[in-house]
Amino acid sequence: MIAAVFPGVGAQYTGMGAALRDRHKAYRDTLDEAAAVLGDDWADVIYDPGHKARLKRQEESQLAVLVTGVAMFRVFRQETSLPISFCAGHSLGEYTALCCAEAFDLPDAIRLVRRRAQLIRQASDALTGTMMWVINLEADVVRAICAAAREDGARVHVSAYDAPRQVAISGDTTDVNAAARELEARGALVYPLRLEGPYHSPLMRPAAEAMAELFTEIPVRPPSVPVLSGVDGERHQGGERSAELLVRQLVEPVRWVGVQRALADEGVGQAVEFGPGAVLGFLAEKTVPALRVLPYDRLSGEGELAAALRVAEEDYPRILDACLRTAVSTRTLTRDGGALAGHTAVVERYRELELLRERPAPAVADVDRALGVLDALLESKGLAPRERAGARNRVLSGRLLTG
């Protein structure tokens, strides 16, 4: 299975998506659709180096990342016949994910995101707030330090769980700086984020309350593809429940670690990152190495992404070797009266894997057969379907086997 994942603000850069825009009508059509809402010259902020400073602003950056992600996704769907099994997005990217999953159309997504950006800016302007990355310290430690600071009256919160040892904190600037000094004393690396306010924290309550009213005008339809929420990692259902999750997103931390693990638990072996940069792939390497994330922004040449998604013929011997290693290294979980019969089945299937590996020039049919034998072997060892799917993903390094 393949997931589509979408980054949030901070990943944008001048000229993002220009090569795709020049090559694909679907990309240009998406920009034109956005222009019908935002004005004919709105995309200048993306492509004109003279507007580099504007691209960092709240409203412009959110709209630019949204439309870029949607345009890239549409080109991918037009170029390939590969199905997308799940969508997910980091912070703002959740709106892009829902738009690509048809929970709302692009004009409505633009209206929601533009208003969201305005509300965040208004709330931030009324505060003196900031946000920082905290790296190389366990999330529980960071959370405890923030909680202890709040007991003394400070306003500082964990605002994103991006990787096992990479979180973000938000809050009042003075309080965040004080927490940062304590975190650095504990061995953390702390980096200020180029953002204008205390995102994903209770300090955004005024923005959240105003955003809730907008969803009474623009409903969220049930997605055509499962979309995981960054608030709780569960699937969006559309309607009031999805609106509630998007409102809560403003005042609660982004739980991206949970989203990544949920994708892997669902059997997703690889994802395509639609949007500028490759930050979500970087986080996946730290969190779920078995989840391979390919950046569409960097693999947008003709046929380049499709080739990266699929197993190459020269990989067949390596995959057969991996099947054998997995068969040997996976411990047996069954403890019932059929253990002897199960052991005999495991031995027979292992021997079949050995015979397949001995072929001098294995074909795709041999690899497909080996994967089926491995699955049956692991079932004999007592592994559940989800565990067997994970093993298949690891053997294939997340790639698709196609004939």
CSV table of C-alpha atoms in Angstrom, one decimal:
chain,number,residue,atom,x,y,z
A,1,MET,CA,0.0,0.0,0.0
A,2,ILE,CA,1.1,3.6,-0.7
A,3,ALA,CA,0.2,6.6,1.4
A,4,ALA,CA,0.2,10.3,0.4
A,5,VAL,CA,1.6,12.6,3.0
A,6,PHE,CA,1.7,16.4,3.0
A,7,PRO,CA,4.0,18.8,4.8
A,8,GLY,CA,3.0,21.9,6.7
A,9,VAL,CA,4.4,25.4,6.6
A,10,GLY,CA,8.2,25.9,7.0
A,11,ALA,CA,9.0,23.7,4.0
A,12,GLN,CA,8.1,26.3,1.4
A,13,TYR,CA,10.8,27.9,-0.9
A,14,THR,CA,10.7,30.3,-3.9
A,15,GLY,CA,10.2,28.4,-7.1
A,16,MET,CA,8.8,25.2,-5.6
A,17,GLY,CA,7.1,23.0,-8.2
A,18,ALA,CA,8.3,25.2,-11.1
A,19,ALA,CA,9.5,22.2,-13.2
A,20,LEU,CA,6.2,20.4,-12.8
A,21,ARG,CA,4.2,23.6,-13.5
A,22,ASP,CA,6.2,24.0,-16.8
A,23,ARG,CA,5.7,20.4,-17.9
A,24,HIS,CA,2.1,19.5,-16.8
A,25,LYS,CA,-1.2,21.1,-17.7
A,26,ALA,CA,-2.8,19.6,-14.6
A,27,TYR,CA,-0.4,21.6,-12.4
A,28,ARG,CA,-1.1,24.8,-14.3
A,29,ASP,CA,-4.9,24.1,-14.1
A,30,THR,CA,-4.6,23.9,-10.4
A,31,LEU,CA,-2.9,27.2,-10.2
A,32,ASP,CA,-5.6,28.7,-12.4
A,33,GLU,CA,-8.2,27.3,-10.1
A,34,ALA,CA,-6.6,28.9,-7.1
A,35,ALA,CA,-6.2,32.2,-9.0
A,36,ALA,CA,-10.0,32.2,-9.5
A,37,VAL,CA,-10.3,32.5,-5.7
A,38,LEU,CA,-7.1,34.5,-4.8
A,39,GLY,CA,-6.5,36.7,-7.9
A,40,ASP,CA,-4.5,36.3,-11.1
A,41,ASP,CA,-1.2,37.4,-9.6
A,42,TRP,CA,-1.4,35.4,-6.4
A,43,ALA,CA,1.2,32.8,-7.5
A,44,ASP,CA,3.9,35.5,-7.9
A,45,VAL,CA,4.6,35.0,-4.2
A,46,ILE,CA,5.8,31.4,-5.1
A,47,TYR,CA,7.8,32.0,-8.2
A,48,ASP,CA,9.0,35.6,-8.0
A,49,PRO,CA,12.3,35.9,-6.0
A,50,GLY,CA,11.3,39.5,-5.2
A,51,HIS,CA,8.5,38.1,-3.0
A,52,LYS,CA,10.7,35.8,-0.9
A,53,ALA,CA,9.9,37.7,2.3
A,54,ARG,CA,6.1,37.5,1.6
A,55,LEU,CA,6.4,33.7,1.2
A,56,LYS,CA,7.4,33.5,4.9
A,57,ARG,CA,4.3,35.2,6.1
A,58,GLN,CA,1.4,33.3,7.6
A,59,GLU,CA,-1.3,33.6,4.9
A,60,GLU,CA,0.9,33.4,1.9
A,61,SER,CA,3.0,30.4,3.1
A,62,GLN,CA,-0.1,28.4,4.1
A,63,LEU,CA,-1.9,29.0,0.8
A,64,ALA,CA,1.3,28.3,-1.2
A,65,VAL,CA,2.0,25.0,0.5
A,66,LEU,CA,-1.7,23.9,0.2
A,67,VAL,CA,-1.9,24.6,-3.5
A,68,THR,CA,1.5,23.2,-4.3
A,69,GLY,CA,0.6,19.9,-2.6
A,70,VAL,CA,-2.7,19.6,-4.4
A,71,ALA,CA,-1.1,20.4,-7.7
A,72,MET,CA,1.6,17.8,-7.2
A,73,PHE,CA,-0.9,15.2,-6.1
A,74,ARG,CA,-3.1,15.8,-9.2
A,75,VAL,CA,0.0,15.3,-11.5
A,76,PHE,CA,0.8,12.1,-9.7
A,77,ARG,CA,-2.7,10.7,-10.2
A,78,GLN,CA,-2.6,11.7,-13.9
A,79,GLU,CA,0.9,10.2,-14.4
A,80,THR,CA,0.4,6.9,-12.6
A,81,SER,CA,-2.3,4.3,-12.1
A,82,LEU,CA,-1.0,3.5,-8.6
A,83,PRO,CA,-3.7,3.6,-5.9
A,84,ILE,CA,-3.4,5.7,-2.7
A,85,SER,CA,-4.5,3.7,0.3
A,86,PHE,CA,-4.1,6.5,3.0
A,87,CYS,CA,-3.6,10.2,3.3
A,88,ALA,CA,-2.1,12.2,6.2
A,89,GLY,CA,-0.7,15.7,6.6
A,90,HIS,CA,1.4,17.5,9.2
A,91,SER,CA,-0.5,20.5,10.7
A,92,LEU,CA,-1.6,22.5,7.6
A,93,GLY,CA,-0.9,19.5,5.5
A,94,GLU,CA,-4.0,17.8,7.0
A,95,TYR,CA,-6.1,20.3,5.0
A,96,THR,CA,-4.1,19.4,1.9
A,97,ALA,CA,-4.7,15.7,2.6
A,98,LEU,CA,-8.4,16.1,3.1
A,99,CYS,CA,-8.7,18.2,-0.1
A,100,CYS,CA,-6.9,15.5,-2.1
A,101,ALA,CA,-9.2,12.9,-0.5
A,102,GLU,CA,-12.2,14.9,-1.7
A,103,ALA,CA,-13.4,15.9,1.7
A,104,PHE,CA,-13.7,19.5,0.3
A,105,ASP,CA,-12.8,21.0,-3.1
A,106,LEU,CA,-9.9,23.3,-3.7
A,107,PRO,CA,-11.8,26.6,-3.5
A,108,ASP,CA,-13.2,25.6,-0.1
A,109,ALA,CA,-9.9,24.4,1.1
A,110,ILE,CA,-8.4,27.8,0.1
A,111,ARG,CA,-11.1,29.6,2.0
A,112,LEU,CA,-10.6,27.5,5.1
A,113,VAL,CA,-6.8,27.8,5.0
A,114,ARG,CA,-6.8,31.5,4.3
A,115,ARG,CA,-9.1,32.1,7.2
A,116,ARG,CA,-7.1,29.8,9.4
A,117,ALA,CA,-4.0,31.7,8.6
A,118,GLN,CA,-5.7,35.0,9.4
A,119,LEU,CA,-7.0,33.8,12.7
A,120,ILE,CA,-3.6,32.4,13.7
A,121,ARG,CA,-1.9,35.7,12.8
A,122,GLN,CA,-4.5,37.7,14.8
A,123,ALA,CA,-4.1,35.4,17.8
A,124,SER,CA,-0.3,35.6,17.5
A,125,ASP,CA,-0.3,39.4,17.2
A,126,ALA,CA,-2.1,39.6,20.6
A,127,LEU,CA,0.6,37.6,22.2
A,128,THR,CA,4.4,37.5,22.5
A,129,GLY,CA,4.8,33.9,21.5
A,130,THR,CA,7.2,31.6,19.7
A,131,MET,CA,8.0,27.9,18.9
A,132,MET,CA,11.2,25.9,19.1
A,133,TRP,CA,12.4,22.4,18.1
A,134,VAL,CA,13.8,20.2,20.8
A,135,ILE,CA,16.1,17.4,19.6
A,136,ASN,CA,18.0,14.6,21.3
A,137,LEU,CA,15.8,14.4,24.3
A,138,GLU,CA,12.9,12.0,25.1
A,139,ALA,CA,9.5,13.4,24.7
A,140,ASP,CA,8.5,12.4,28.2
A,141,VAL,CA,11.3,14.5,29.6
A,142,VAL,CA,10.3,17.6,27.5
A,143,ARG,CA,6.7,17.2,28.6
A,144,ALA,CA,7.6,16.9,32.3
A,145,ILE,CA,9.8,20.1,32.1
A,146,CYS,CA,7.0,22.0,30.4
A,147,ALA,CA,4.4,20.7,33.0
A,148,ALA,CA,6.7,21.8,35.9
A,149,ALA,CA,7.1,25.2,34.3
A,150,ARG,CA,3.3,25.6,34.0
A,151,GLU,CA,2.9,24.8,37.7
A,152,ASP,CA,5.0,28.0,38.4
A,153,GLY,CA,2.8,30.0,36.1
A,154,ALA,CA,4.7,29.7,32.8
A,155,ARG,CA,2.9,29.3,29.5
A,156,VAL,CA,4.8,26.7,27.6
A,157,HIS,CA,3.6,23.4,26.0
A,158,VAL,CA,4.7,20.5,23.8
A,159,SER,CA,3.2,21.4,20.4
A,160,ALA,CA,4.4,18.6,18.2
A,161,TYR,CA,5.7,15.1,18.5
A,162,ASP,CA,7.6,14.7,15.2
A,163,ALA,CA,10.0,11.8,16.0
A,164,PRO,CA,10.9,9.8,19.2
A,165,ARG,CA,13.6,12.3,20.1
A,166,GLN,CA,12.3,15.4,18.3
A,167,VAL,CA,9.5,17.5,19.6
A,168,ALA,CA,8.4,21.1,19.4
A,169,ILE,CA,7.5,23.5,22.2
A,170,SER,CA,5.3,26.6,22.0
A,171,GLY,CA,4.2,29.3,24.3
A,172,ASP,CA,5.0,32.8,25.6
A,173,THR,CA,8.5,33.8,24.3
A,174,THR,CA,10.0,34.4,27.7
A,175,ASP,CA,8.7,31.1,29.1
A,176,VAL,CA,9.8,29.1,26.0
A,177,ASN,CA,13.3,30.6,26.3
A,178,ALA,CA,13.4,29.7,30.0
A,179,ALA,CA,12.3,26.1,29.2
A,180,ALA,CA,14.9,26.0,26.4
A,181,ARG,CA,17.7,26.7,28.8
A,182,GLU,CA,16.5,23.9,31.1
A,183,LEU,CA,16.2,21.5,28.1
A,184,GLU,CA,19.7,22.4,26.9
A,185,ALA,CA,21.0,21.7,30.4
A,186,ARG,CA,19.5,18.2,30.1
A,187,GLY,CA,21.4,17.6,26.8
A,188,ALA,CA,18.9,18.8,24.2
A,189,LEU,CA,19.6,20.7,21.1
A,190,VAL,CA,17.1,23.6,20.8
A,191,TYR,CA,16.4,25.5,17.6
A,192,PRO,CA,14.0,28.4,17.1
A,193,LEU,CA,11.5,27.9,14.3
A,194,ARG,CA,10.8,30.6,11.8
A,195,LEU,CA,7.2,30.9,12.8
A,196,GLU,CA,5.2,33.8,14.1
A,197,GLY,CA,3.4,32.4,17.1
A,198,PRO,CA,2.7,29.7,19.7
A,199,TYR,CA,1.2,27.2,17.4
A,200,HIS,CA,-0.6,24.0,18.5
A,201,SER,CA,-1.0,25.2,22.1
A,202,PRO,CA,-3.8,26.4,24.3
A,203,LEU,CA,-2.7,30.0,23.5
A,204,MET,CA,-4.4,29.6,20.1
A,205,ARG,CA,-7.8,29.2,21.8
A,206,PRO,CA,-9.3,32.4,20.2
A,207,ALA,CA,-8.3,31.2,16.7
A,208,ALA,CA,-9.8,27.8,17.4
A,209,GLU,CA,-13.2,29.2,18.6
A,210,ALA,CA,-13.4,31.4,15.5
A,211,MET,CA,-12.4,28.5,13.2
A,212,ALA,CA,-15.2,26.4,14.6
A,213,GLU,CA,-17.8,28.9,13.2
A,214,LEU,CA,-16.3,28.6,9.7
A,215,PHE,CA,-17.0,24.9,9.6
A,216,THR,CA,-20.7,25.6,9.9
A,217,GLU,CA,-20.4,27.3,6.5
A,218,ILE,CA,-18.0,24.8,4.8
A,219,PRO,CA,-18.8,21.2,5.9
A,220,VAL,CA,-16.2,18.4,5.7
A,221,ARG,CA,-17.4,15.5,3.5
A,222,PRO,CA,-16.4,11.9,4.3
A,223,PRO,CA,-13.0,11.4,2.6
A,224,SER,CA,-12.9,9.1,-0.5
A,225,VAL,CA,-9.6,7.7,0.9
A,226,PRO,CA,-8.8,7.2,4.6
A,227,VAL,CA,-7.2,10.3,6.1
A,228,LEU,CA,-5.5,10.1,9.5
A,229,SER,CA,-5.9,12.9,12.0
A,230,GLY,CA,-2.8,14.5,13.4
A,231,VAL,CA,-4.7,15.0,16.7
A,232,ASP,CA,-5.4,11.4,17.6
A,233,GLY,CA,-4.1,9.3,14.6
A,234,GLU,CA,-7.6,8.1,13.9
A,235,ARG,CA,-9.5,8.2,10.6
A,236,HIS,CA,-11.4,11.3,9.6
A,237,GLN,CA,-15.2,10.5,9.2
A,238,GLY,CA,-16.2,13.8,7.8
A,239,GLY,CA,-19.0,16.0,9.2
A,240,GLU,CA,-18.9,17.5,12.7
A,241,ARG,CA,-16.3,15.0,14.0
A,242,SER,CA,-13.7,16.1,11.3
A,243,ALA,CA,-14.5,19.7,11.9
A,244,GLU,CA,-13.9,19.1,15.7
A,245,LEU,CA,-10.5,17.5,14.9
A,246,LEU,CA,-9.4,20.4,12.7
A,247,VAL,CA,-10.4,22.9,15.4
A,248,ARG,CA,-8.6,20.9,18.1
A,249,GLN,CA,-5.5,20.8,15.9
A,250,LEU,CA,-5.0,24.5,16.6
A,251,VAL,CA,-4.7,24.1,20.4
A,252,GLU,CA,-3.4,20.5,20.7
A,253,PRO,CA,0.0,19.1,19.7
A,254,VAL,CA,0.6,17.5,16.3
A,255,ARG,CA,1.1,13.8,17.1
A,256,TRP,CA,3.0,12.9,13.9
A,257,VAL,CA,4.8,10.1,15.6
A,258,GLY,CA,1.5,8.4,16.1
A,259,VAL,CA,0.4,9.0,12.5
A,260,GLN,CA,3.6,7.5,11.1
A,261,ARG,CA,3.2,4.4,13.3
A,262,ALA,CA,-0.4,4.0,12.4
A,263,LEU,CA,0.4,4.0,8.7
A,264,ALA,CA,3.0,1.3,9.3
A,265,ASP,CA,0.5,-0.7,11.5
A,266,GLU,CA,-2.0,-0.5,8.6
A,267,GLY,CA,0.6,-2.3,6.3
A,268,VAL,CA,1.7,0.8,4.4
A,269,GLY,CA,5.3,0.2,3.2
A,270,GLN,CA,5.9,3.5,1.4
A,271,ALA,CA,4.5,7.0,1.1
A,272,VAL,CA,4.9,9.8,-1.4
A,273,GLU,CA,5.5,13.3,0.1
A,274,PHE,CA,3.5,15.9,-1.9
A,275,GLY,CA,4.7,19.4,-1.3
A,276,PRO,CA,8.0,21.3,-1.0
A,277,GLY,CA,11.0,19.6,0.4
A,278,ALA,CA,11.5,16.3,2.1
A,279,VAL,CA,11.0,16.9,5.9
A,280,LEU,CA,8.4,14.1,6.3
A,281,GLY,CA,10.8,11.6,4.9
A,282,PHE,CA,13.5,12.8,7.3
A,283,LEU,CA,11.1,12.3,10.2
A,284,ALA,CA,10.1,8.8,9.0
A,285,GLU,CA,13.7,7.7,9.0
A,286,LYS,CA,13.9,8.6,12.7
A,287,THR,CA,10.5,7.1,13.6
A,288,VAL,CA,9.5,4.1,11.4
A,289,PRO,CA,12.5,3.1,9.2
A,290,ALA,CA,10.3,0.5,7.5
A,291,LEU,CA,8.1,3.3,6.2
A,292,ARG,CA,9.8,4.6,3.1
A,293,VAL,CA,8.9,8.2,2.2
A,294,LEU,CA,9.7,9.5,-1.3
A,295,PRO,CA,9.7,13.2,-1.9
A,296,TYR,CA,7.7,14.1,-5.1
A,297,ASP,CA,9.5,17.4,-5.1
A,298,ARG,CA,12.8,15.7,-5.8
A,299,LEU,CA,11.6,12.8,-7.9
A,300,SER,CA,9.4,14.5,-10.4
A,301,GLY,CA,11.3,13.6,-13.6
A,302,GLU,CA,9.4,11.6,-16.2
A,303,GLY,CA,9.0,8.1,-14.8
A,304,GLU,CA,11.5,8.8,-12.0
A,305,LEU,CA,9.0,8.4,-9.2
A,306,ALA,CA,7.3,5.3,-10.7
A,307,ALA,CA,10.7,3.6,-11.0
A,308,ALA,CA,11.6,4.5,-7.4
A,309,LEU,CA,8.3,3.0,-6.2
A,310,ARG,CA,8.8,-0.4,-7.8
A,311,VAL,CA,11.2,-3.2,-7.3
A,312,ALA,CA,13.9,-3.4,-10.0
A,313,GLU,CA,14.9,-6.7,-11.6
A,314,GLU,CA,18.4,-6.5,-10.2
A,315,ASP,CA,16.8,-6.5,-6.7
A,316,TYR,CA,15.3,-10.0,-7.1
A,317,PRO,CA,18.2,-11.9,-5.6
A,318,ARG,CA,18.4,-9.5,-2.6
A,319,ILE,CA,14.7,-10.0,-1.9
A,320,LEU,CA,15.0,-13.8,-2.0
A,321,ASP,CA,17.9,-13.5,0.4
A,322,ALA,CA,15.7,-11.3,2.7
A,323,CYS,CA,12.9,-13.9,2.6
A,324,LEU,CA,15.4,-16.6,3.8
A,325,ARG,CA,16.7,-14.3,6.6
A,326,THR,CA,13.2,-13.4,7.7
A,327,ALA,CA,12.2,-17.0,7.8
A,328,VAL,CA,15.1,-17.9,10.0
A,329,SER,CA,15.2,-14.9,12.3
A,330,THR,CA,11.4,-14.8,13.1
A,331,ARG,CA,10.7,-16.7,16.3
A,332,THR,CA,7.8,-19.2,16.5
A,333,LEU,CA,4.8,-17.9,18.5
A,334,THR,CA,2.5,-21.0,18.3
A,335,ARG,CA,2.3,-23.1,21.5
A,336,ASP,CA,-0.6,-25.3,20.8
A,337,GLY,CA,-1.0,-29.1,20.2
A,338,GLY,CA,-0.3,-28.6,16.5
A,339,ALA,CA,3.3,-27.5,17.1
A,340,LEU,CA,4.8,-30.6,15.4
A,341,ALA,CA,2.7,-30.1,12.2
A,342,GLY,CA,3.5,-26.4,12.3
A,343,HIS,CA,7.2,-27.2,12.5
A,344,THR,CA,7.0,-29.6,9.6
A,345,ALA,CA,5.3,-26.9,7.5
A,346,VAL,CA,7.9,-24.3,8.4
A,347,VAL,CA,10.7,-26.6,7.3
A,348,GLU,CA,9.1,-27.5,4.1
A,349,ARG,CA,8.5,-23.9,3.2
A,350,TYR,CA,12.0,-22.9,4.1
A,351,ARG,CA,13.3,-25.5,1.8
A,352,GLU,CA,11.1,-24.1,-1.0
A,353,LEU,CA,12.6,-20.7,-0.3
A,354,GLU,CA,16.1,-22.2,-0.6
A,355,LEU,CA,15.2,-23.7,-4.0
A,356,LEU,CA,13.9,-20.4,-5.3
A,357,ARG,CA,17.0,-18.7,-4.2
A,358,GLU,CA,19.3,-21.2,-6.0
A,359,ARG,CA,17.8,-20.2,-9.4
A,360,PRO,CA,20.6,-18.4,-11.4
A,361,ALA,CA,18.3,-15.8,-12.9
A,362,PRO,CA,15.1,-15.4,-10.7
A,363,ALA,CA,12.1,-13.9,-12.4
A,364,VAL,CA,9.3,-11.8,-11.0
A,365,ALA,CA,7.2,-14.9,-10.7
A,366,ASP,CA,9.8,-16.5,-8.5
A,367,VAL,CA,9.9,-13.5,-6.2
A,368,ASP,CA,6.1,-13.4,-6.0
A,369,ARG,CA,6.1,-17.1,-5.2
A,370,ALA,CA,8.7,-16.6,-2.5
A,371,LEU,CA,6.7,-13.8,-0.8
A,372,GLY,CA,3.7,-16.1,-0.8
A,373,VAL,CA,5.7,-19.0,0.7
A,374,LEU,CA,7.2,-16.6,3.3
A,375,ASP,CA,3.7,-15.4,4.3
A,376,ALA,CA,2.6,-19.0,4.8
A,377,LEU,CA,5.7,-19.8,6.8
A,378,LEU,CA,5.2,-16.9,9.1
A,379,GLU,CA,1.5,-17.9,9.5
A,380,SER,CA,2.7,-21.3,10.6
A,381,LYS,CA,4.9,-19.6,13.1
A,382,GLY,CA,1.9,-17.9,14.6
A,383,LEU,CA,2.2,-14.3,13.2
A,384,ALA,CA,-0.9,-12.2,12.8
A,385,PRO,CA,-1.8,-10.8,9.3
A,386,ARG,CA,-0.6,-7.3,10.2
A,387,GLU,CA,2.8,-8.7,11.4
A,388,ARG,CA,3.1,-10.7,8.2
A,389,ALA,CA,2.3,-7.6,6.1
A,390,GLY,CA,5.0,-5.7,8.0
A,391,ALA,CA,7.5,-8.5,7.2
A,392,ARG,CA,6.6,-8.3,3.5
A,393,ASN,CA,7.2,-4.5,3.5
A,394,ARG,CA,10.6,-4.9,5.1
A,395,VAL,CA,11.6,-7.6,2.6
A,396,LEU,CA,10.6,-5.4,-0.3
A,397,SER,CA,12.1,-2.3,1.4
A,398,GLY,CA,8.6,-0.7,0.9
A,399,ARG,CA,8.6,-1.1,-2.8
A,400,LEU,CA,5.9,-2.5,-5.1
A,401,LEU,CA,6.4,-5.8,-6.9
A,402,THR,CA,5.0,-5.5,-10.4
A,403,GLY,CA,5.3,-7.8,-13.4
